[in-house]
Amino acid sequence: MGVNMKITELDRYLFGEGTHYEIYKLLGAHVGVNRKKEGVFFAVWAPHAKSVSVVGNFNNWDEKADIMKCDNNMGLYQLFIPKVREGDLYKFCITAQSGELLYKADPYANYSELRPGNASRVVDLTGYKWSDSVWMKKRQEFDVDKDAMSVYEVHPGSWKKHPSQGEDDPGFYNYRELAHELAKYVKEMGYTHVELMGIAEHPFDGSWGYQVTGYYAPTSRYGTPEDFRYFVNYLHKNKIGVILDWVPAHFPKDAHGLADFDGAPTYEYADPRKGEHPDWGTKVFDYGKNEVKNFLIANALFWIEEFHIDGLRVDAVASMLYLDYGRRDGEWVPNQYGENKNLEAIEFFRHLNSVVLGKHKGVVMIAEESTAWPMVTGKPEDGGLGFSLKWNMGWMHDFLEYMKLDPYFRKYNHHKMTFSTSYAYSERYVLVLSHDEVVHLKCSMINKMPGLGQDKFENLKAGYSYMIGHPGKKLLFMGQDFGQYQEWSEERELDWYLLGEQNHQQLQNYVKELLKMYKKYPALYANDSNYQGLEWINADDASRSIYSFVRWSPTGRNNLLFVINYTPVARDDYRVGVPKRKQYKLILNSKEPEFGGDVHKEVVDYKAVKKECDGRPFSFAYPLPAYGVAVFRF
């Protein structure tokens, strides 16, 4: 209730400079008291408007009833309306210069009507009692270079669903129900974070939340803003971090949204060669306009400060960096140097990441950037973009191309698995097997694997083992940890019934064991940014499609040796060269009965002997099964 009931000169100045980082506390709709009357203070930025009024259920949507005041040339309109209460629906009725009336949802609204309705709803965000102080304090110590991070990517509307009660009830879980179910699953599996798709308000379920109309509103599909706060609070109390997908690259053309907001391009570039994405049919934010940059940077801070979010995964970064992204010759405008780099977007990222990471120690900013743009995770002062982490799309592409191959042909593509280690330290990476890889006829992860029946499961276990052993944080999309057969669809829940079948349960057991091992051994994460963290034992055993490597711990204790066989041929006396004449303790064997194999851990300790192998003076022999994975500690 302590909101400013007036836009001041300082507010105007900071907003005009693009540095009003709490602008969301001013613009939008805020419950408060003015001259001893309770009501709601409305404010909106509409620089090209002829006039603006507030319409809602409180004034019968009459555009003449509550006309806003604009007392300067910036286009900031404001009005206090005493009769409005929390829960009321409203829009801004904007009279364009042409005289056309535009009924727009509030860009800064904190809550919206449930789709297909698209009005904004008054809500008071003050007064929630957080109880996650232990997590928030510990978060400040999180070191992206040295700490473990395994992410479970989730689409809340289709993770689990209640039976539908007809078209008007899609069976969504409420944020509170979801908090309990999801926290239980994530803890049991051993992930450290969840990454949520589609939380900001969006009109169309099929966009998965990547075409946003309400940047400041958690979607009403799953409940109220307070329900969403409960969700984050509950996951934090269960020691689980929450990352949101965030979409500053583009927005849809829906009539109630940001497109041509006041009858002219306001949030988007005016030139359609810069302001439209031909591939997606969407508008591109104008990163050269201070008020637009302010809208986005304050939005990132809003989720972190008002909802205690632990990080943002920034979608479609490449589409922002390149002026010719998805455009043919003649469809784009070069920058002042005749190049295809969007200099304004580059400056925006540096500003964004400097402010967010500077203000919030332990928060992460993650770039989904699909090209070889240099220094995405480099410091802005050194010419970098300033992100904490970058999705490793190159690794993902090569990994999936290799894993899809019939094992006979893998020997001709051996380098596909080793190439990523040559650039693993050029950025701080997240290895991702995301939702994008299991839709649009790309097959589910299990169905990408060659062979029939159990062979598919053995291949996938070998694949996931390499992912855990390879430098970089980890991300796996929901359903892939138990071998979902169907491609993902936002319209139905995951095929949880598959866990009643033995091979799916065994795959899930194996992924759980991998995640447990990942968190337990610093060798698998504490040296991710140090090229000394990985050493190949044999990167060139192409004829047998076997890979062996060491992950070194920073302390030199509990180092791990990985041996992975990508063919259905068993090597009963496989000899591996080792760096030291030590005892090697078998800590993970993919062929144990709980994972679907028939090999019991009879021998767990293997002593290296003085016998040359893999160019090393010491080695030991181990019976390596078909598609076998063995991890040894030394």
XYZ file of C-alpha atoms in Angstrom:
634
model
C 0.000 0.000 0.000
C 3.005 2.306 0.216
C 2.979 2.958 -3.511
C 3.683 6.427 -4.903
C 0.391 7.913 -6.032
C 2.101 10.276 -8.414
C 4.759 10.147 -11.126
C 7.560 12.502 -10.101
C 10.176 14.378 -12.117
C 12.790 11.867 -10.926
C 10.619 8.972 -12.160
C 10.354 10.604 -15.583
C 14.085 11.249 -15.725
C 15.093 7.693 -14.747
C 12.539 6.106 -17.094
C 13.772 8.326 -19.934
C 17.330 7.208 -19.181
C 16.291 3.536 -19.081
C 17.469 3.120 -15.466
C 14.217 3.134 -13.435
C 14.728 -0.425 -12.179
C 11.560 -0.375 -10.042
C 9.307 1.146 -12.718
C 6.886 -1.777 -12.200
C 6.029 -0.298 -8.786
C 4.808 2.844 -10.550
C 3.352 1.846 -13.916
C 0.447 -0.605 -14.038
C -2.308 -0.809 -11.418
C -1.513 -0.416 -7.712
C -3.896 -0.621 -4.765
C -3.421 2.336 -2.429
C -4.864 5.317 -0.574
C -5.128 8.843 -1.957
C -6.582 11.711 0.111
C -7.865 9.137 2.619
C -9.742 7.233 -0.094
C -8.919 3.635 -0.958
C -8.658 2.814 -4.618
C -6.229 2.010 -7.398
C -3.535 4.144 -9.008
C -3.211 3.489 -12.767
C -0.273 4.568 -14.928
C 0.750 3.745 -18.489
C 3.308 4.810 -21.076
C 1.673 5.655 -24.417
C 3.826 8.313 -26.170
C 1.866 8.422 -29.468
C -1.653 8.451 -27.963
C -4.129 11.285 -28.411
C -5.741 10.332 -25.097
C -6.016 7.354 -22.707
C -8.744 6.219 -20.332
C -9.179 3.305 -17.944
C -12.108 1.009 -18.685
C -13.293 -1.921 -16.577
C -16.150 -3.704 -14.866
C -16.219 -0.809 -12.333
C -17.314 1.741 -14.980
C -19.195 -0.511 -17.432
C -16.201 -0.332 -19.822
C -17.104 3.270 -20.625
C -14.148 4.961 -22.338
C -15.351 8.445 -21.290
C -15.784 7.681 -17.564
C -12.160 7.685 -16.321
C -9.861 9.731 -18.539
C -6.177 9.716 -17.554
C -3.988 12.795 -17.174
C -0.810 13.312 -19.181
C 1.186 16.184 -17.756
C 4.352 16.026 -19.854
C 5.592 15.196 -23.344
C 6.895 11.693 -22.428
C 3.500 10.089 -22.818
C 3.165 8.962 -19.194
C -0.534 8.875 -18.234
C -1.826 8.494 -14.670
C -5.087 8.414 -12.710
C -6.272 7.401 -9.242
C -9.748 5.809 -9.229
C -11.312 5.438 -5.739
C -14.043 2.941 -6.682
C -11.721 0.219 -7.990
C -10.956 -2.827 -5.849
C -8.641 -5.839 -5.961
C -10.012 -8.446 -8.392
C -11.557 -5.892 -10.784
C -10.945 -6.309 -14.521
C -9.593 -3.419 -16.579
C -7.923 -2.317 -19.831
C -6.494 0.914 -21.164
C -8.613 2.464 -23.891
C -6.161 4.347 -26.105
C -7.295 6.879 -28.690
C -4.701 6.763 -31.474
C -3.727 9.825 -33.535
C -5.991 8.412 -36.282
C -8.937 8.512 -33.868
C -9.113 4.707 -33.636
C -9.927 3.269 -30.194
C -7.545 0.515 -29.002
C -8.412 -1.651 -26.001
C -5.107 -2.800 -24.537
C -4.156 -5.043 -21.629
C -1.849 -3.354 -19.134
C 1.829 -4.059 -20.089
C 2.744 -3.883 -16.375
C -0.268 -5.860 -15.054
C 0.553 -8.427 -12.355
C -2.453 -10.647 -13.012
C -4.702 -11.377 -15.991
C -8.042 -12.828 -16.853
C -7.883 -16.547 -17.753
C -7.621 -17.090 -21.506
C -9.512 -16.719 -23.819
C -10.324 -13.566 -21.822
C -7.496 -11.029 -22.008
C -8.314 -8.168 -19.651
C -5.918 -7.286 -16.849
C -6.949 -7.876 -13.229
C -6.142 -5.664 -10.235
C -4.068 -7.491 -7.625
C -2.114 -6.322 -4.558
C 1.363 -7.903 -4.495
C 2.293 -6.532 -1.069
C 1.993 -8.544 2.106
C 3.124 -12.078 1.165
C 5.009 -13.748 4.047
C 8.061 -15.500 2.608
C 9.711 -18.277 4.637
C 12.660 -19.150 2.381
C 15.307 -17.012 4.106
C 17.666 -20.002 4.602
C 17.659 -20.663 0.834
C 17.978 -16.973 -0.080
C 20.977 -16.535 2.208
C 22.678 -19.691 0.919
C 21.991 -18.657 -2.692
C 24.399 -15.746 -2.322
C 27.240 -18.282 -2.017
C 26.356 -20.080 -5.269
C 29.388 -20.079 -7.572
C 28.568 -20.832 -11.180
C 32.158 -22.007 -11.772
C 32.355 -24.430 -8.865
C 28.883 -25.652 -7.860
C 26.688 -28.474 -9.162
C 23.645 -27.645 -11.270
C 21.327 -30.258 -12.777
C 18.127 -28.779 -14.200
C 14.744 -30.450 -14.758
C 12.942 -28.548 -17.542
C 9.183 -28.497 -16.954
C 6.072 -27.311 -18.761
C 3.684 -26.934 -15.777
C 0.500 -27.374 -17.825
C 1.452 -30.830 -19.091
C 3.746 -32.341 -16.442
C 0.709 -33.806 -14.692
C -2.977 -33.105 -15.276
C -6.280 -33.771 -13.564
C -8.936 -35.542 -15.705
C -10.494 -32.820 -17.917
C -14.061 -31.789 -17.121
C -14.736 -30.426 -20.625
C -13.402 -27.667 -22.900
C -13.479 -25.010 -20.182
C -11.461 -27.141 -17.759
C -8.160 -28.416 -19.197
C -7.290 -30.085 -15.867
C -4.319 -27.871 -14.958
C -2.671 -28.326 -11.567
C -2.754 -25.212 -9.390
C 0.671 -23.727 -8.538
C 0.254 -24.989 -4.948
C -0.572 -28.573 -5.922
C 2.242 -28.502 -8.441
C 4.698 -27.281 -5.781
C 4.159 -30.374 -3.618
C 4.111 -32.937 -6.436
C 7.051 -31.446 -8.327
C 9.255 -30.884 -5.277
C 8.743 -34.504 -4.226
C 9.729 -35.799 -7.688
C 12.707 -33.467 -8.153
C 14.102 -34.303 -4.702
C 13.676 -38.021 -5.277
C 15.446 -37.829 -8.656
C 18.256 -35.574 -7.414
C 17.951 -32.499 -9.656
C 19.140 -29.220 -8.129
C 16.865 -26.839 -10.103
C 13.662 -26.720 -12.115
C 13.352 -24.549 -15.199
C 9.760 -23.551 -15.938
C 8.367 -22.888 -19.410
C 5.493 -20.487 -20.003
C 5.029 -18.698 -16.662
C 4.627 -15.130 -18.010
C 1.053 -14.595 -19.278
C 0.436 -15.656 -22.877
C -2.744 -15.965 -24.934
C -2.139 -19.250 -26.803
C -1.319 -22.588 -25.126
C 0.375 -23.843 -28.302
C 3.065 -21.134 -28.100
C 4.291 -22.897 -24.879
C 4.649 -19.416 -23.373
C 7.164 -18.116 -25.917
C 4.757 -15.439 -27.228
C 4.112 -13.283 -24.186
C 1.490 -10.576 -23.673
C 1.843 -10.168 -19.875
C 5.513 -9.864 -18.959
C 4.774 -8.912 -15.351
C 2.017 -11.471 -14.692
C 2.379 -15.159 -13.740
C -0.141 -16.920 -15.978
C -3.592 -17.306 -14.425
C -3.861 -20.832 -15.948
C -2.424 -22.230 -12.727
C -3.657 -19.749 -10.118
C -2.931 -16.342 -8.621
C 0.379 -14.484 -8.189
C 0.238 -15.468 -4.513
C -0.131 -19.128 -5.517
C 2.994 -18.781 -7.671
C 4.888 -17.205 -4.765
C 3.828 -20.201 -2.667
C 5.251 -22.495 -5.386
C 8.672 -20.783 -5.382
C 8.735 -20.553 -1.579
C 7.912 -24.262 -1.216
C 10.580 -25.380 -3.686
C 13.154 -23.201 -1.923
C 12.268 -24.793 1.423
C 12.976 -28.121 -0.268
C 16.382 -26.827 -1.471
C 15.339 -26.643 -5.129
C 16.178 -23.608 -7.275
C 13.634 -22.098 -9.699
C 14.656 -20.775 -13.137
C 12.173 -19.144 -15.533
C 12.186 -19.025 -19.312
C 12.248 -15.329 -20.239
C 11.470 -13.965 -23.704
C 12.901 -10.487 -24.464
C 13.386 -11.317 -28.168
C 9.885 -10.848 -29.560
C 6.167 -10.578 -28.768
C 2.958 -11.518 -30.618
C 0.638 -9.280 -32.627
C -2.508 -10.020 -30.574
C -4.761 -6.953 -30.584
C -4.741 -6.575 -26.774
C -0.926 -6.884 -26.513
C 2.137 -4.694 -27.027
C 2.059 -4.539 -30.847
C 1.365 -0.967 -32.081
C 0.432 -0.282 -28.482
C -0.759 3.319 -28.896
C -1.568 3.156 -32.608
C 2.083 3.322 -33.633
C 5.208 1.200 -33.023
C 5.954 1.797 -29.323
C 7.665 -1.309 -27.960
C 8.863 -2.541 -31.382
C 11.241 -1.102 -34.007
C 9.279 1.101 -36.416
C 11.071 -0.238 -39.512
C 9.521 -3.675 -40.260
C 12.947 -4.853 -41.532
C 14.063 -4.615 -37.881
C 10.739 -4.787 -36.060
C 9.226 -8.009 -37.444
C 10.331 -11.645 -37.361
C 9.235 -13.105 -40.716
C 9.726 -16.697 -39.437
C 7.588 -16.297 -36.343
C 5.063 -13.616 -37.338
C 5.998 -11.594 -34.255
C 7.306 -8.136 -33.348
C 10.875 -7.368 -32.218
C 11.535 -5.101 -29.233
C 13.298 -1.800 -29.999
C 16.529 -2.163 -27.982
C 17.562 1.358 -28.935
C 14.667 2.917 -27.016
C 15.431 3.604 -23.343
C 11.862 3.100 -22.138
C 11.704 -0.314 -23.843
C 15.042 -1.407 -22.380
C 13.758 -0.207 -19.005
C 10.568 -2.286 -19.411
C 12.656 -5.430 -20.021
C 15.469 -4.923 -17.478
C 12.982 -3.997 -14.745
C 10.992 -7.100 -15.729
C 14.008 -9.369 -15.159
C 14.506 -7.729 -11.746
C 10.772 -7.991 -10.989
C 10.800 -11.812 -11.178
C 13.959 -12.023 -9.057
C 12.901 -9.479 -6.435
C 9.137 -9.992 -6.214
C 9.055 -13.779 -6.785
C 12.528 -14.836 -5.523
C 13.377 -16.448 -8.874
C 16.921 -17.878 -8.945
C 17.706 -17.337 -12.611
C 16.412 -16.547 -16.073
C 17.026 -18.603 -19.184
C 16.933 -15.998 -21.952
C 15.217 -17.371 -25.047
C 16.313 -16.839 -28.672
C 19.390 -14.712 -27.948
C 20.795 -15.277 -31.473
C 17.657 -13.745 -33.018
C 18.405 -10.559 -31.073
C 22.130 -10.371 -31.839
C 21.903 -10.734 -35.636
C 20.006 -8.174 -37.717
C 19.691 -10.708 -40.554
C 18.422 -13.562 -38.358
C 15.725 -15.428 -40.341
C 15.770 -12.742 -43.043
C 16.771 -12.866 -46.701
C 18.856 -10.251 -48.541
C 16.968 -6.967 -48.775
C 14.836 -7.850 -45.740
C 17.222 -6.447 -43.133
C 19.062 -3.217 -42.336
C 22.836 -3.294 -41.617
C 24.213 -1.416 -38.607
C 26.236 1.826 -38.927
C 29.343 -0.209 -39.856
C 27.542 -2.178 -42.562
C 27.512 -5.333 -40.403
C 24.770 -7.731 -39.323
C 25.310 -7.264 -35.572
C 22.547 -5.549 -33.610
C 24.673 -3.099 -31.608
C 21.655 -1.993 -29.546
C 20.869 -5.584 -28.496
C 24.528 -6.138 -27.538
C 24.453 -3.038 -25.322
C 21.107 -4.185 -23.874
C 22.534 -7.565 -22.818
C 25.571 -5.964 -21.186
C 23.339 -3.533 -19.291
C 20.847 -6.260 -18.311
C 23.417 -8.769 -17.040
C 25.509 -6.130 -15.246
C 22.468 -4.885 -13.326
C 20.849 -8.254 -12.560
C 24.035 -10.076 -11.530
C 25.438 -6.987 -9.835
C 22.364 -6.605 -7.630
C 21.742 -10.304 -6.949
C 24.696 -12.489 -6.014
C 24.095 -16.146 -6.794
C 21.379 -15.555 -9.412
C 22.126 -16.959 -12.880
C 21.464 -15.516 -16.348
C 21.492 -18.251 -19.006
C 21.676 -17.577 -22.756
C 19.982 -19.834 -25.268
C 22.379 -18.809 -28.032
C 22.692 -21.164 -30.999
C 25.690 -19.720 -32.881
C 29.410 -19.299 -32.243
C 29.031 -15.695 -31.013
C 32.190 -15.051 -28.937
C 32.240 -14.376 -25.182
C 28.559 -14.839 -24.432
C 29.631 -15.580 -20.838
C 32.540 -13.124 -20.972
C 32.566 -10.000 -18.809
C 30.991 -6.878 -20.383
C 34.120 -4.847 -19.546
C 36.160 -7.337 -21.630
C 33.769 -7.197 -24.591
C 31.535 -10.091 -23.481
C 27.756 -10.184 -23.094
C 27.923 -10.925 -19.356
C 25.771 -14.081 -19.092
C 26.475 -16.620 -16.325
C 25.951 -19.630 -18.603
C 25.231 -20.524 -22.224
C 23.263 -23.475 -23.588
C 25.673 -25.764 -25.471
C 23.675 -26.309 -28.674
C 26.744 -27.569 -30.553
C 27.243 -30.401 -28.064
C 23.535 -31.261 -28.223
C 23.506 -31.420 -32.023
C 26.629 -33.608 -32.298
C 25.565 -35.830 -29.392
C 22.120 -36.533 -30.884
C 23.533 -37.110 -34.383
C 25.913 -39.697 -32.926
C 23.377 -41.394 -30.664
C 20.870 -41.827 -33.538
C 23.385 -43.854 -35.564
C 23.321 -47.623 -35.900
C 26.262 -48.759 -33.721
C 27.995 -50.168 -36.816
C 28.355 -46.646 -38.276
C 29.459 -44.946 -35.047
C 33.132 -45.746 -35.711
C 32.997 -43.410 -38.735
C 31.584 -40.580 -36.580
C 33.685 -41.040 -33.455
C 34.774 -37.365 -33.414
C 31.159 -36.203 -32.981
C 31.418 -37.122 -29.292
C 34.945 -35.811 -28.708
C 34.784 -32.520 -30.651
C 32.854 -30.625 -27.944
C 35.685 -31.152 -25.440
C 37.933 -29.036 -27.670
C 35.804 -25.933 -26.926
C 34.256 -26.966 -23.568
C 36.092 -24.136 -21.752
C 35.515 -21.339 -24.266
C 32.276 -20.447 -22.419
C 30.516 -21.568 -19.247
C 28.134 -24.144 -20.674
C 24.936 -26.003 -19.876
C 24.562 -29.337 -21.701
C 20.923 -29.460 -22.787
C 18.469 -32.077 -23.990
C 15.505 -29.700 -24.030
C 11.845 -29.674 -25.093
C 12.863 -28.494 -28.577
C 14.485 -31.892 -29.235
C 11.362 -33.982 -28.551
C 8.685 -32.204 -30.643
C 7.728 -31.625 -34.298
C 8.507 -35.197 -35.485
C 12.006 -35.176 -33.946
C 10.998 -38.229 -31.783
C 11.236 -38.642 -28.028
C 14.714 -39.271 -26.630
C 14.148 -43.048 -26.330
C 12.852 -43.302 -29.893
C 15.887 -41.479 -31.294
C 17.964 -44.449 -30.145
C 18.795 -47.211 -32.662
C 17.707 -50.829 -32.329
C 14.612 -52.401 -30.830
C 13.316 -52.903 -27.311
C 16.000 -53.076 -24.636
C 18.732 -51.889 -27.026
C 17.109 -48.449 -27.052
C 17.267 -48.259 -23.245
C 20.906 -49.418 -23.159
C 21.866 -46.772 -25.738
C 20.099 -44.040 -23.797
C 21.794 -45.028 -20.522
C 25.176 -44.855 -22.269
C 24.237 -41.461 -23.729
C 23.116 -39.956 -20.422
C 26.323 -41.256 -18.794
C 28.446 -39.273 -21.233
C 26.323 -36.184 -20.580
C 26.970 -36.465 -16.821
C 30.700 -37.073 -17.364
C 31.200 -34.226 -19.854
C 32.099 -30.741 -18.461
C 29.120 -28.403 -18.119
C 25.902 -28.008 -16.127
C 23.071 -30.402 -17.088
C 19.494 -29.940 -18.318
C 16.990 -32.683 -19.138
C 13.400 -32.134 -20.273
C 10.604 -33.832 -18.349
C 9.681 -37.359 -19.421
C 13.101 -38.148 -20.843
C 14.417 -39.508 -17.532
C 12.033 -42.481 -17.714
C 11.964 -42.992 -21.489
C 8.685 -41.370 -22.583
C 7.841 -42.963 -25.973
C 5.556 -40.248 -27.342
C 6.767 -36.855 -28.459
C 5.868 -34.184 -25.939
C 2.583 -32.309 -26.407
C 1.365 -29.409 -24.274
C -2.153 -30.867 -24.552
C -1.624 -34.020 -22.464
C 0.276 -35.050 -19.346
C 3.407 -37.195 -19.442
C 2.931 -40.956 -19.853
C 3.472 -41.701 -16.173
C 1.860 -45.130 -16.580
C 5.085 -46.263 -18.297
C 6.735 -46.399 -14.867
C 4.672 -49.545 -14.295
C 6.903 -51.241 -16.880
C 10.240 -52.607 -15.748
C 12.537 -51.128 -18.415
C 11.188 -47.579 -17.881
C 11.551 -47.923 -14.105
C 15.117 -49.208 -14.546
C 16.031 -46.275 -16.808
C 14.629 -43.877 -14.205
C 16.644 -45.676 -11.488
C 19.762 -45.222 -13.598
C 19.200 -41.490 -14.213
C 18.584 -41.092 -10.466
C 21.916 -42.833 -9.788
C 23.701 -40.582 -12.319
C 22.276 -37.433 -10.702
C 23.196 -38.703 -7.230
C 26.760 -39.385 -8.402
C 26.932 -35.954 -10.086
C 26.037 -34.132 -6.856
C 28.268 -36.327 -4.690
C 31.564 -35.931 -6.570
C 33.037 -32.421 -7.100
C 35.177 -33.923 -9.911
C 31.998 -33.748 -12.039
C 31.321 -30.033 -11.558
C 33.959 -28.100 -9.569
C 36.439 -28.063 -12.482
C 33.921 -27.265 -15.242
C 35.630 -23.971 -16.058
C 39.165 -25.381 -15.922
C 40.649 -27.302 -18.846
C 42.547 -29.462 -16.327
C 39.195 -30.897 -15.184
C 38.986 -33.402 -18.041
C 41.704 -35.687 -19.403
C 41.134 -38.142 -22.213
C 42.536 -41.618 -21.638
C 41.521 -42.732 -25.132
C 39.630 -40.364 -27.398
C 40.559 -42.327 -30.540
C 39.198 -45.852 -30.029
C 36.909 -45.405 -33.035
C 37.032 -49.017 -34.251
C 35.451 -50.212 -30.996
C 33.414 -47.020 -30.280
C 34.693 -46.898 -26.705
C 35.467 -43.649 -24.885
C 37.565 -43.408 -21.725
C 38.397 -40.239 -19.804
C 39.129 -38.903 -16.322
C 37.328 -36.110 -14.503
C 39.805 -34.606 -12.045
C 38.714 -33.226 -8.695
C 40.189 -29.818 -7.711
C 41.500 -31.415 -4.479
C 43.008 -34.430 -6.257
C 40.798 -36.773 -4.205
C 37.859 -38.821 -5.522
C 38.773 -38.453 -9.196
C 36.554 -40.407 -11.603
C 37.449 -42.619 -14.560
C 34.677 -43.149 -17.152
C 34.619 -46.032 -19.656
C 31.649 -46.111 -22.082
C 30.989 -48.701 -24.806
C 28.675 -47.583 -27.629
C 28.342 -50.940 -29.399
C 26.459 -54.165 -28.595
C 29.810 -56.017 -28.502
C 31.071 -57.061 -25.059
C 34.819 -56.695 -24.337
C 35.418 -59.351 -21.689
C 38.986 -58.285 -20.988
C 38.939 -54.571 -21.794
C 42.194 -52.962 -20.703
C 42.245 -49.255 -19.909
C 45.322 -47.095 -19.364
C 45.303 -45.081 -16.160
C 47.207 -42.026 -14.904
C 48.326 -43.531 -11.584
C 49.265 -46.884 -10.062
C 46.331 -46.876 -7.652
C 43.257 -48.865 -6.612
C 40.278 -48.113 -8.903
C 36.926 -48.636 -7.172
C 33.910 -49.390 -9.381
C 31.163 -46.986 -8.208
C 28.744 -47.228 -11.156
C 28.004 -50.199 -13.378
C 25.149 -49.752 -15.880
C 24.595 -53.537 -15.998
C 23.469 -54.001 -12.414
C 20.030 -55.650 -11.974
C 18.341 -52.455 -10.700
C 19.247 -50.827 -14.027
C 18.103 -53.766 -16.157
C 21.350 -55.764 -16.350
C 22.457 -59.117 -15.023
C 25.908 -58.254 -13.647
C 26.352 -58.050 -9.882
C 29.176 -55.980 -8.403
C 31.284 -58.988 -7.376
C 34.620 -57.243 -7.858
C 34.692 -53.550 -7.023
C 38.407 -52.853 -6.604
C 40.795 -53.041 -9.556
C 44.501 -52.552 -8.964
C 46.482 -50.867 -11.736
C 49.571 -52.801 -12.816
C 52.706 -51.796 -14.675
C 51.482 -52.642 -18.166
C 51.473 -50.158 -21.033
C 48.052 -49.294 -22.514
C 46.610 -46.152 -24.157
C 50.129 -44.673 -24.131
C 50.365 -44.918 -20.330
C 52.680 -47.102 -18.216
C 49.856 -48.353 -15.911
C 46.573 -50.078 -16.689
C 44.001 -52.597 -15.501
C 41.564 -54.952 -17.228
C 37.814 -54.959 -16.702
C 34.991 -57.000 -18.315
C 33.180 -54.247 -20.290
C 29.680 -55.389 -21.321
C 27.783 -54.494 -24.513
C 26.666 -50.826 -24.203
C 28.402 -50.964 -20.827
C 29.183 -47.946 -18.676
C 31.691 -48.170 -15.846
C 32.737 -45.331 -13.538
C 35.693 -45.867 -11.188
C 36.819 -43.696 -8.279
C 40.502 -43.259 -7.470
